[in-house]
Short mmCIF file of C-alpha atoms in Angstrom, two decimals:
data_model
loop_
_atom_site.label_atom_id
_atom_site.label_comp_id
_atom_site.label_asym_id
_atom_site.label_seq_id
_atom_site.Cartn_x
_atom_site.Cartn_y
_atom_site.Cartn_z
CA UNK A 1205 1.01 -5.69 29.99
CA UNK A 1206 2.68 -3.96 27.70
CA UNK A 1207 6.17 -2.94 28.58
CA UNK A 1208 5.59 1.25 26.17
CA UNK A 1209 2.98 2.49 26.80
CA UNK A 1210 0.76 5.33 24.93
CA UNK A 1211 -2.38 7.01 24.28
CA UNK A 1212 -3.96 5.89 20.78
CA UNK A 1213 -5.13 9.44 19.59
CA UNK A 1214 -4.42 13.07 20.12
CA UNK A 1215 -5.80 16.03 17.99
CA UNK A 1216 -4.70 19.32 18.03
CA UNK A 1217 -5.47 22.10 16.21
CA UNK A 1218 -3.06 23.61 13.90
CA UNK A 1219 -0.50 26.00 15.10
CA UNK A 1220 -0.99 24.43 18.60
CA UNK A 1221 1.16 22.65 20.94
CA UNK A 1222 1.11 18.50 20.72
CA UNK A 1223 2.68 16.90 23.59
CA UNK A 1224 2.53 13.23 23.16
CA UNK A 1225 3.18 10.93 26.04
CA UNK A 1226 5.11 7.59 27.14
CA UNK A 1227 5.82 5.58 29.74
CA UNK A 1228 7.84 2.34 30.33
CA UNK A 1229 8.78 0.08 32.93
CA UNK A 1230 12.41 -1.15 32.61
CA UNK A 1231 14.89 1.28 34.68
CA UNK A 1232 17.59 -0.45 33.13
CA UNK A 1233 16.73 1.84 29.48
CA UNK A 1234 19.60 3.07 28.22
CA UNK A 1235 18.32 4.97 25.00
CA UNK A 1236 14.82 6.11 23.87
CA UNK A 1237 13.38 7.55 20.94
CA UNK A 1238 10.79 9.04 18.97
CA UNK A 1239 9.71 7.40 15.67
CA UNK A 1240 6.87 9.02 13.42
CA UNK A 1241 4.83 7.09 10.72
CA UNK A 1242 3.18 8.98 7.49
CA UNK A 1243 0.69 7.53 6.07
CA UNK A 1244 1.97 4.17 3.59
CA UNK A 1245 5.62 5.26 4.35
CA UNK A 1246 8.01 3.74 6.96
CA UNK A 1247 9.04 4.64 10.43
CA UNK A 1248 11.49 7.77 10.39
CA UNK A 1249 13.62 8.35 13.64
CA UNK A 1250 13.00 11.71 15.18
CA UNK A 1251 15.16 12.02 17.45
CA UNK A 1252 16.36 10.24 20.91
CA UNK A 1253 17.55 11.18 24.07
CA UNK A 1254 20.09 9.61 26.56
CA UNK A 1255 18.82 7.92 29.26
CA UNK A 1256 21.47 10.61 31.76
CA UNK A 1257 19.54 13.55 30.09
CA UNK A 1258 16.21 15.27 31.50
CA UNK A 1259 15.37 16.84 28.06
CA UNK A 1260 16.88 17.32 24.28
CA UNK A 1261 15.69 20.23 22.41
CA UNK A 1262 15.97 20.02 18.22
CA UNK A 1263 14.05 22.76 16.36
CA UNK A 1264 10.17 22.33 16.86
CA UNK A 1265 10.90 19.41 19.06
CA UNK A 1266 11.42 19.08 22.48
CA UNK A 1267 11.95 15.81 24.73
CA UNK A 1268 11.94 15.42 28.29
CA UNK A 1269 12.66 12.43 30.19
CA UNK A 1270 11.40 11.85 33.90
CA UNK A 1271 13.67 8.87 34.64
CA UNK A 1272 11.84 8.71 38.02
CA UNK A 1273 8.15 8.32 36.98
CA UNK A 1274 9.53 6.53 33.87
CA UNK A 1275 8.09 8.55 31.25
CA UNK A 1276 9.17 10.33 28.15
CA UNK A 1277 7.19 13.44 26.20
CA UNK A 1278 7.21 14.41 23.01
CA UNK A 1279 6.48 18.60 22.53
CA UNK A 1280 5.83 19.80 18.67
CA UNK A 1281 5.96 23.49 18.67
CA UNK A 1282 3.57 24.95 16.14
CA UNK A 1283 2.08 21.88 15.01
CA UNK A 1284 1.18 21.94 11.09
CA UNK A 1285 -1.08 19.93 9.13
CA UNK A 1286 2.36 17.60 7.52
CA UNK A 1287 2.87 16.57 11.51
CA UNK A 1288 0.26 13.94 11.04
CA UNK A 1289 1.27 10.49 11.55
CA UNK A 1290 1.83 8.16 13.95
CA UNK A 1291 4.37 8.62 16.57
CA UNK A 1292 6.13 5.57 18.50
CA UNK A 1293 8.04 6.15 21.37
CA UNK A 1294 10.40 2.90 21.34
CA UNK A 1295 13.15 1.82 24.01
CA UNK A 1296 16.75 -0.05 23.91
CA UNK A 1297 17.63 -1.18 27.27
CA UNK A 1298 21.37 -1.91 28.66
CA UNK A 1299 22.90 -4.37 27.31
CA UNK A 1300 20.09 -5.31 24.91
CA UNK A 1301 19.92 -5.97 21.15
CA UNK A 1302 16.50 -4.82 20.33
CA UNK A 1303 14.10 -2.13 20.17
CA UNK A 1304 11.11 -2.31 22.15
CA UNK A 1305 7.81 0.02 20.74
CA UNK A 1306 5.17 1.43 22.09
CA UNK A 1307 1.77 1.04 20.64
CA UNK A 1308 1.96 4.17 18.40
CA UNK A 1309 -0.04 7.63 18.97
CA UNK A 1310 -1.93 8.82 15.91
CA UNK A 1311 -1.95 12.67 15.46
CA UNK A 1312 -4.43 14.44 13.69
CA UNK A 1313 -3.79 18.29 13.10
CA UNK A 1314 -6.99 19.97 12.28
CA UNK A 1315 -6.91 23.62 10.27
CA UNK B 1170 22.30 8.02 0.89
CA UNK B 1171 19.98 5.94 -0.62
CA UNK B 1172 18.40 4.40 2.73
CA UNK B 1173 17.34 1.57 3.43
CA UNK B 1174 16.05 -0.41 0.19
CA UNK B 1175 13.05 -2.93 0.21
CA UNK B 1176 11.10 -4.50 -3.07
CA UNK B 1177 8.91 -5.16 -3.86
CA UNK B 1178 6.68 -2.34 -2.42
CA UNK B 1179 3.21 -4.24 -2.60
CA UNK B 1180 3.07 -7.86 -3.52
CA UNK B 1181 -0.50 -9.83 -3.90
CA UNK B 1182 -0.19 -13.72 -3.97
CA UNK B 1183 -2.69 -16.48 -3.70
CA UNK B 1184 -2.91 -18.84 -0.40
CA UNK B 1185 -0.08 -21.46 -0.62
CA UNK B 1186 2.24 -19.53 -2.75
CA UNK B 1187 6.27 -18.68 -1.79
CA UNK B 1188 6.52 -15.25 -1.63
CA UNK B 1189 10.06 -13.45 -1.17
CA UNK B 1190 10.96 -10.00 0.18
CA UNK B 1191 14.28 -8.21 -0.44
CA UNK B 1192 15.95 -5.79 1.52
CA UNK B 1193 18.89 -3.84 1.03
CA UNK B 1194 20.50 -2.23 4.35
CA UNK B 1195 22.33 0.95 4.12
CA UNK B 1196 26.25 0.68 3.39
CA UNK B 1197 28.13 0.50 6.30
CA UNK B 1198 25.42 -0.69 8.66
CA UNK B 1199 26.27 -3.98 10.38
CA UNK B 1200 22.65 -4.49 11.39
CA UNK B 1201 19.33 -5.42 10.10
CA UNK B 1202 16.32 -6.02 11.39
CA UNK B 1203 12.97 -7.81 10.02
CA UNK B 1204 9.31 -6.49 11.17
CA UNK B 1205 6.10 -7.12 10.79
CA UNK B 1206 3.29 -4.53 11.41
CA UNK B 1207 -0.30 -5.16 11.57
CA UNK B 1208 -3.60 -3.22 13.04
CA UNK B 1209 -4.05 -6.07 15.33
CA UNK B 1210 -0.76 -6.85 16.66
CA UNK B 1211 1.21 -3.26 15.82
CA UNK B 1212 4.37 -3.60 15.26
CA UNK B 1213 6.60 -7.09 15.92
CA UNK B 1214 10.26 -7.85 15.45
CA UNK B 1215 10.73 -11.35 13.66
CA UNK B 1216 14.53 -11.60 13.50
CA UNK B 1217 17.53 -9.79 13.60
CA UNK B 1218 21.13 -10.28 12.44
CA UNK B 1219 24.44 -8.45 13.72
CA UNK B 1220 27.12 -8.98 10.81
CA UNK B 1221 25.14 -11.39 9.00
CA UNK B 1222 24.95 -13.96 11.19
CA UNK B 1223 20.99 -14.47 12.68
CA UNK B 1224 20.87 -13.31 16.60
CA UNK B 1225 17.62 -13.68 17.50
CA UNK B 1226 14.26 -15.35 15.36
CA UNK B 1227 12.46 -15.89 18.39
CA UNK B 1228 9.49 -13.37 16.71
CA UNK B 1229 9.58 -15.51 13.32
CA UNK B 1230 5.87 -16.56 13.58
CA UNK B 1231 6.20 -20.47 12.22
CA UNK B 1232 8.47 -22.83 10.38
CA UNK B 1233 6.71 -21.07 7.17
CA UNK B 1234 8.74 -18.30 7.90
CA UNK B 1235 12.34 -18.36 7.24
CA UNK B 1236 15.40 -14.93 6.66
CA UNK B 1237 18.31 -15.42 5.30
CA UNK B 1238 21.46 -12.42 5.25
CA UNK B 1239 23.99 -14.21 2.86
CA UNK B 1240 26.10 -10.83 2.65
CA UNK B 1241 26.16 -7.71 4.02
CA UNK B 1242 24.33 -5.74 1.19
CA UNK B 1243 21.12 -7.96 1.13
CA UNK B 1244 18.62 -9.82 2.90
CA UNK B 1245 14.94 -11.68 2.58
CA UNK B 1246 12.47 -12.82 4.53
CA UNK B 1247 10.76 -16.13 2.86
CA UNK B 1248 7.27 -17.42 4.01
CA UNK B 1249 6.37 -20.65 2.37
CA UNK B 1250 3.58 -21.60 2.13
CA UNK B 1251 1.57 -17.99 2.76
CA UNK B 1252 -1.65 -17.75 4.35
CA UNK B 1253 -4.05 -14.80 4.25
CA UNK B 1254 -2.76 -14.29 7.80
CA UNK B 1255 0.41 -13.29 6.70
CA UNK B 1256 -1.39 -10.00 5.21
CA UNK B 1257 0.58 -7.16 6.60
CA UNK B 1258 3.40 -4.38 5.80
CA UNK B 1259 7.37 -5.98 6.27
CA UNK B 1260 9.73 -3.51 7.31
CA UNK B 1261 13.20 -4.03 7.52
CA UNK B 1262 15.42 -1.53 9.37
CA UNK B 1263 19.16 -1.42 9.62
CA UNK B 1264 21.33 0.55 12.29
CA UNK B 1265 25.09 0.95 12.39
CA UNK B 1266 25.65 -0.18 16.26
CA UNK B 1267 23.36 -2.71 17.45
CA UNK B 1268 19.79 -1.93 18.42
CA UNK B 1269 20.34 1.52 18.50
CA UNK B 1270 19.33 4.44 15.41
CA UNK B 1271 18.18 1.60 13.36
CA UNK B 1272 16.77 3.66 9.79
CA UNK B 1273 13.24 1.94 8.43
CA UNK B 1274 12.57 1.20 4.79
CA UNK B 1275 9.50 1.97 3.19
CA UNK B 1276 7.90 -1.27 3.74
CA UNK B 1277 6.34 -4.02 1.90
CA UNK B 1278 3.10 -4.53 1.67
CA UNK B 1279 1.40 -8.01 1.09
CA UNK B 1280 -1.69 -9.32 0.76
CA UNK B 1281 -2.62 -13.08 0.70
CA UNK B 1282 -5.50 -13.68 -0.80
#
């Protein structure tokens, strides 16, 4: 299976809360992060949080880490129509040379 | 900061032709990676290169395939012959340490018709 998981879709409607979800399976993960996809463009980096933190708070965002259940969140505050895209939660592990993805969740933010 | 640099943004070649992408990494970055991203397989890492020097091709796809990094400004990713399989958006991605914070360019789209 795969080794990120996520859910394929989430809506929300505008001015609501998104919390998009992610789990993996290697307890060796040093690093994780949060990528987001617009539509044609590339992946931008969000943000990422230490593997010794339980949660990383930068404006609107807000990332918590359960090292125990292996899984990693992703809270938008006051979602708006431009947070639309696809969001990858990806993983570097110790030691390791390469990022490992998740399958992507596409947001929609309905008015 | 410019970002990460890749041309040409769309390319549309025939089955059988060479087609070449380009990528420029951001200065400073000793880094860069090569992806491929499709709806059926999301996205996949082909190769990567620390300081120029190829680490790890294990995701290149076939022989058709080939990346070269002959400096640390620039880099392509070669597929000779193409094949309408090879329809999908390139990224390439550079990072400053390793694995870690790697920055995306805006992709490459191609279509092999």
């Amino acid at each position: 299976g795969e080794d990120v998981e996520q859910s394929l879709f989430l809506s929300v409607r505008e001015g609501d809360s998104s919390v998009i979800n992610c789990t993996y399976t290697d307890s060796s993960s040093t690093y994780l992060y949060w990528y987001k996809q617009e539509p044609g463009a590339g992946l931008q980096l969000l943000t990422y949080i230490f593997s010794n933190m339980d949660m990383k708070q930068d404006q609107r965002l807000t990332v918590l880490l359960n090292k125990k259940d292996k899984h990693l969140s992703l809270r938008i505050a006051d979602t708006q129509t431009g947070d639309s895209a696809i969001y990858f939660c990806a993983e570097t592990r110790f030691g390791g040379d390469k990022l490992i993805f998740g399958t992507g969740t596409r947001l929609q933010v309905f008015p | 900061d410019a970002g990460v640099i890749q041309s040409p943004r769309h390319e549309v070649t025939e089955m059988g032709q060479e087609v070449t992408l380009r990528c420029k990494p951001i200065s400073g970055h000793n880094s860069l990676f090569w992806y491929r991203q499709t709806m059926m397989r999301g996205l996949e890492l082909l190769i990567y290169f620390n300081n120029n020097v190829p680490i790890d091709d294990s995701g290149m796809p076939e022989d058709r395939f080939s990346a070269k990094m002959p400096n640390a400004s620039f880099s392509t990713l070669k597929i000779q012959p193409s094949e309408p399989r090879d329809s999908a958006v390139y990224f390439c991605a550079s990072s400053p340490r390793g694995a870690y914070e790697q920055y995306f360019g805006p992709g490459t789209r191609l279509t092999v018709t």
